[in-house]
Amino acid sequence: MRANRLPAIRGLRWVAEAFLIFRVAPVRQLLLNLVFLVACTIMVALPLIGFVAIWLRLPALMVGPHAVARMAAGGARPTPDLLIAGFRRQLPAQLRMGGVFLGAMVVVLAGTALADEGRFALAVIGRTHLQLDDLQIPELQRAMLIGAGLQTLLLGALWYAPLLVAWDGLSASKAAFFSAAAALINWRAFLAYGVAVMLLFGFVLMLALGGAMLFGGSGAVQANSALFSVIWTLLPVWFASSYLSYRDVFSADQGEDGAAEGAPKSPTIPP
């Protein structure tokens, strides 16, 4: 297993080219990603065990939307059975990978507890509920910022691990290592990618908020409706861009354009 070192411009192209994948059966992709989103929402909502359940199963769940994007990238209409692709192969390794994800989130919550004595962490695991006014508390704001930063770093490093387990047959430990190493050597491309995704999300969110305001209702309802619609409609594009980045970084499932062909290999990752 080796990884390509890619220029920063590739991060921007992943987002742009994701819309080409989305053009293949867009309604079907939206429906399949809605099923994924609802499944995650239901799992998170489980009393007490939701936090553990979602993180243990997230690696296997993530394979499904990526498999949908991979099939659409080949020009075929994705099928619903792809959503459980992560549970049909290498499931024990995916569950071990889920243990790594869960451990990473425990580290994230422990970091936030340093800022607000664990109030935000208790809310995340479902032991308490936050009110809108609570978000104005400086300690809670710092905890949220710490959580966002740590989660981005840790989960960003592990992002490819489920795909490496499912599609390349790596063990959970090797997949975690190669995913982190690939993210490290391609930090420029991922930085550009992250900026592009945030700009796209912000632009679409503003459009959605404007549309929600036209229908009236309270500000909270408008915000929640707009946020859900943006997350749902952008999920297929996000997973498509994530698949493209995996394909380019690990030279897997190359298309006819050979996007990653000739890219320099990392000298830091052994074969």
Short mmCIF file of N, CA and C in Angstrom, two decimals, residues 43-108:
data_model
loop_
_atom_site.label_atom_id
_atom_site.label_comp_id
_atom_site.label_asym_id
_atom_site.label_seq_id
_atom_site.Cartn_x
_atom_site.Cartn_y
_atom_site.Cartn_z
N MET A 43 -29.82 6.32 15.23
CA MET A 43 -28.84 5.66 16.10
C MET A 43 -28.33 6.63 17.17
N VAL A 44 -28.08 7.86 16.78
CA VAL A 44 -27.60 8.86 17.75
C VAL A 44 -28.66 9.13 18.81
N ALA A 45 -29.94 9.06 18.42
CA ALA A 45 -31.03 9.39 19.33
C ALA A 45 -31.31 8.30 20.35
N LEU A 46 -30.70 7.13 20.24
CA LEU A 46 -30.94 6.06 21.19
C LEU A 46 -30.50 6.51 22.59
N PRO A 47 -31.35 6.36 23.57
CA PRO A 47 -30.99 6.80 24.93
C PRO A 47 -29.75 6.07 25.44
N LEU A 48 -28.83 6.83 25.99
CA LEU A 48 -27.63 6.34 26.67
C LEU A 48 -26.63 5.65 25.74
N ILE A 49 -27.10 4.73 24.89
CA ILE A 49 -26.17 3.94 24.08
C ILE A 49 -25.93 4.54 22.70
N GLY A 50 -26.65 5.63 22.39
CA GLY A 50 -26.54 6.19 21.04
C GLY A 50 -25.13 6.62 20.68
N PHE A 51 -24.44 7.27 21.62
CA PHE A 51 -23.10 7.76 21.35
C PHE A 51 -22.16 6.61 21.00
N VAL A 52 -22.20 5.56 21.81
CA VAL A 52 -21.33 4.41 21.55
C VAL A 52 -21.74 3.69 20.28
N ALA A 53 -23.04 3.53 20.07
CA ALA A 53 -23.53 2.78 18.91
C ALA A 53 -23.13 3.42 17.60
N ILE A 54 -23.27 4.74 17.50
CA ILE A 54 -22.98 5.38 16.22
C ILE A 54 -21.50 5.32 15.89
N TRP A 55 -20.62 5.52 16.88
CA TRP A 55 -19.20 5.54 16.57
C TRP A 55 -18.64 4.14 16.30
N LEU A 56 -19.21 3.12 16.95
CA LEU A 56 -18.77 1.76 16.67
C LEU A 56 -19.17 1.32 15.27
N ARG A 57 -20.29 1.80 14.78
CA ARG A 57 -20.80 1.37 13.48
C ARG A 57 -20.51 2.35 12.36
N LEU A 58 -20.00 3.53 12.70
CA LEU A 58 -19.77 4.55 11.67
C LEU A 58 -18.84 4.09 10.56
N PRO A 59 -17.71 3.41 10.85
CA PRO A 59 -16.85 2.98 9.74
C PRO A 59 -17.60 2.12 8.72
N ALA A 60 -18.38 1.15 9.20
CA ALA A 60 -19.14 0.30 8.27
C ALA A 60 -20.21 1.11 7.55
N LEU A 61 -20.84 2.05 8.25
CA LEU A 61 -21.87 2.88 7.62
C LEU A 61 -21.28 3.77 6.54
N MET A 62 -20.07 4.29 6.76
CA MET A 62 -19.45 5.21 5.81
C MET A 62 -19.15 4.57 4.47
N VAL A 63 -18.94 3.27 4.46
CA VAL A 63 -18.60 2.60 3.21
C VAL A 63 -19.75 2.70 2.21
N GLY A 64 -20.99 2.63 2.71
CA GLY A 64 -22.15 2.64 1.83
C GLY A 64 -22.24 3.85 0.92
N PRO A 65 -22.29 5.09 1.46
CA PRO A 65 -22.37 6.26 0.58
C PRO A 65 -21.16 6.39 -0.35
N HIS A 66 -19.98 5.94 0.10
CA HIS A 66 -18.82 5.96 -0.79
C HIS A 66 -19.00 4.95 -1.93
N ALA A 67 -19.59 3.79 -1.62
CA ALA A 67 -19.85 2.81 -2.67
C ALA A 67 -20.87 3.34 -3.67
N VAL A 68 -21.85 4.10 -3.18
CA VAL A 68 -22.82 4.75 -4.08
C VAL A 68 -22.10 5.71 -5.02
N ALA A 69 -21.20 6.52 -4.46
CA ALA A 69 -20.45 7.47 -5.28
C ALA A 69 -19.55 6.74 -6.28
N ARG A 70 -18.94 5.63 -5.87
CA ARG A 70 -18.06 4.89 -6.77
C ARG A 70 -18.84 4.33 -7.95
N MET A 71 -20.03 3.79 -7.68
CA MET A 71 -20.82 3.25 -8.79
C MET A 71 -21.28 4.37 -9.73
N ALA A 72 -21.69 5.51 -9.15
CA ALA A 72 -22.11 6.64 -9.98
C ALA A 72 -20.94 7.19 -10.79
N ALA A 73 -19.74 7.17 -10.22
CA ALA A 73 -18.56 7.63 -10.95
C ALA A 73 -18.29 6.76 -12.17
N GLY A 74 -18.70 5.50 -12.11
CA GLY A 74 -18.55 4.61 -13.26
C GLY A 74 -19.67 4.75 -14.27
N GLY A 75 -20.62 5.65 -14.00
CA GLY A 75 -21.71 5.90 -14.93
C GLY A 75 -22.93 5.03 -14.72
N ALA A 76 -22.95 4.20 -13.66
CA ALA A 76 -24.07 3.31 -13.39
C ALA A 76 -24.98 3.90 -12.31
N ARG A 77 -26.24 3.50 -12.35
CA ARG A 77 -27.19 3.96 -11.33
C ARG A 77 -26.95 3.18 -10.04
N PRO A 78 -26.70 3.87 -8.94
CA PRO A 78 -26.44 3.17 -7.67
C PRO A 78 -27.65 2.37 -7.20
N THR A 79 -27.41 1.26 -6.56
CA THR A 79 -28.47 0.41 -6.06
C THR A 79 -28.55 0.50 -4.53
N PRO A 80 -29.74 0.31 -3.96
CA PRO A 80 -29.91 0.47 -2.50
C PRO A 80 -29.04 -0.47 -1.68
N ASP A 81 -28.73 -1.65 -2.19
CA ASP A 81 -27.95 -2.61 -1.39
C ASP A 81 -26.54 -2.10 -1.10
N LEU A 82 -26.09 -1.09 -1.82
CA LEU A 82 -24.75 -0.55 -1.58
C LEU A 82 -24.64 0.08 -0.18
N LEU A 83 -25.76 0.50 0.38
CA LEU A 83 -25.72 1.16 1.68
C LEU A 83 -25.24 0.23 2.79
N ILE A 84 -25.39 -1.08 2.60
CA ILE A 84 -24.92 -2.02 3.63
C ILE A 84 -23.64 -2.72 3.18
N ALA A 85 -22.95 -2.15 2.21
CA ALA A 85 -21.72 -2.77 1.71
C ALA A 85 -20.68 -2.94 2.81
N GLY A 86 -20.62 -1.99 3.73
CA GLY A 86 -19.63 -2.06 4.80
C GLY A 86 -19.90 -3.14 5.82
N PHE A 87 -21.12 -3.67 5.83
CA PHE A 87 -21.48 -4.72 6.77
C PHE A 87 -21.37 -6.12 6.15
N ARG A 88 -21.14 -6.17 4.85
CA ARG A 88 -21.10 -7.47 4.17
C ARG A 88 -19.69 -8.02 4.01
N ARG A 89 -18.70 -7.14 4.13
CA ARG A 89 -17.31 -7.59 3.99
C ARG A 89 -16.47 -6.95 5.09
N GLN A 90 -15.57 -7.75 5.64
CA GLN A 90 -14.62 -7.27 6.65
C GLN A 90 -15.32 -6.64 7.86
N LEU A 91 -16.49 -7.17 8.24
CA LEU A 91 -17.23 -6.56 9.34
C LEU A 91 -16.45 -6.59 10.66
N PRO A 92 -15.80 -7.70 11.04
CA PRO A 92 -15.03 -7.67 12.30
C PRO A 92 -13.97 -6.56 12.31
N ALA A 93 -13.27 -6.38 11.17
CA ALA A 93 -12.27 -5.32 11.09
C ALA A 93 -12.93 -3.95 11.16
N GLN A 94 -14.12 -3.81 10.56
CA GLN A 94 -14.81 -2.52 10.63
C GLN A 94 -15.25 -2.21 12.06
N LEU A 95 -15.67 -3.22 12.81
CA LEU A 95 -16.05 -2.99 14.20
C LEU A 95 -14.83 -2.62 15.04
N ARG A 96 -13.69 -3.24 14.74
CA ARG A 96 -12.46 -2.83 15.44
C ARG A 96 -12.10 -1.40 15.06
N MET A 97 -12.33 -1.05 13.79
CA MET A 97 -12.11 0.32 13.37
C MET A 97 -13.05 1.26 14.11
N GLY A 98 -14.28 0.78 14.35
CA GLY A 98 -15.22 1.57 15.12
C GLY A 98 -14.73 1.82 16.53
N GLY A 99 -14.02 0.84 17.11
CA GLY A 99 -13.43 1.04 18.41
C GLY A 99 -12.39 2.14 18.39
N VAL A 100 -11.63 2.24 17.30
CA VAL A 100 -10.65 3.32 17.15
C VAL A 100 -11.36 4.67 17.05
N PHE A 101 -12.44 4.72 16.25
CA PHE A 101 -13.22 5.96 16.13
C PHE A 101 -13.78 6.37 17.49
N LEU A 102 -14.32 5.40 18.22
CA LEU A 102 -14.89 5.69 19.54
C LEU A 102 -13.80 6.21 20.48
N GLY A 103 -12.63 5.59 20.45
CA GLY A 103 -11.52 6.06 21.28
C GLY A 103 -11.12 7.48 20.92
N ALA A 104 -11.12 7.79 19.63
CA ALA A 104 -10.78 9.15 19.20
C ALA A 104 -11.79 10.15 19.74
N MET A 105 -13.07 9.78 19.74
CA MET A 105 -14.08 10.70 20.24
C MET A 105 -13.99 10.87 21.76
N VAL A 106 -13.58 9.83 22.45
CA VAL A 106 -13.37 9.96 23.90
C VAL A 106 -12.26 10.97 24.17
N VAL A 107 -11.20 10.91 23.37
CA VAL A 107 -10.12 11.89 23.51
C VAL A 107 -10.64 13.30 23.24
N VAL A 108 -11.49 13.44 22.21
CA VAL A 108 -12.06 14.75 21.88
C VAL A 108 -12.87 15.29 23.06
#
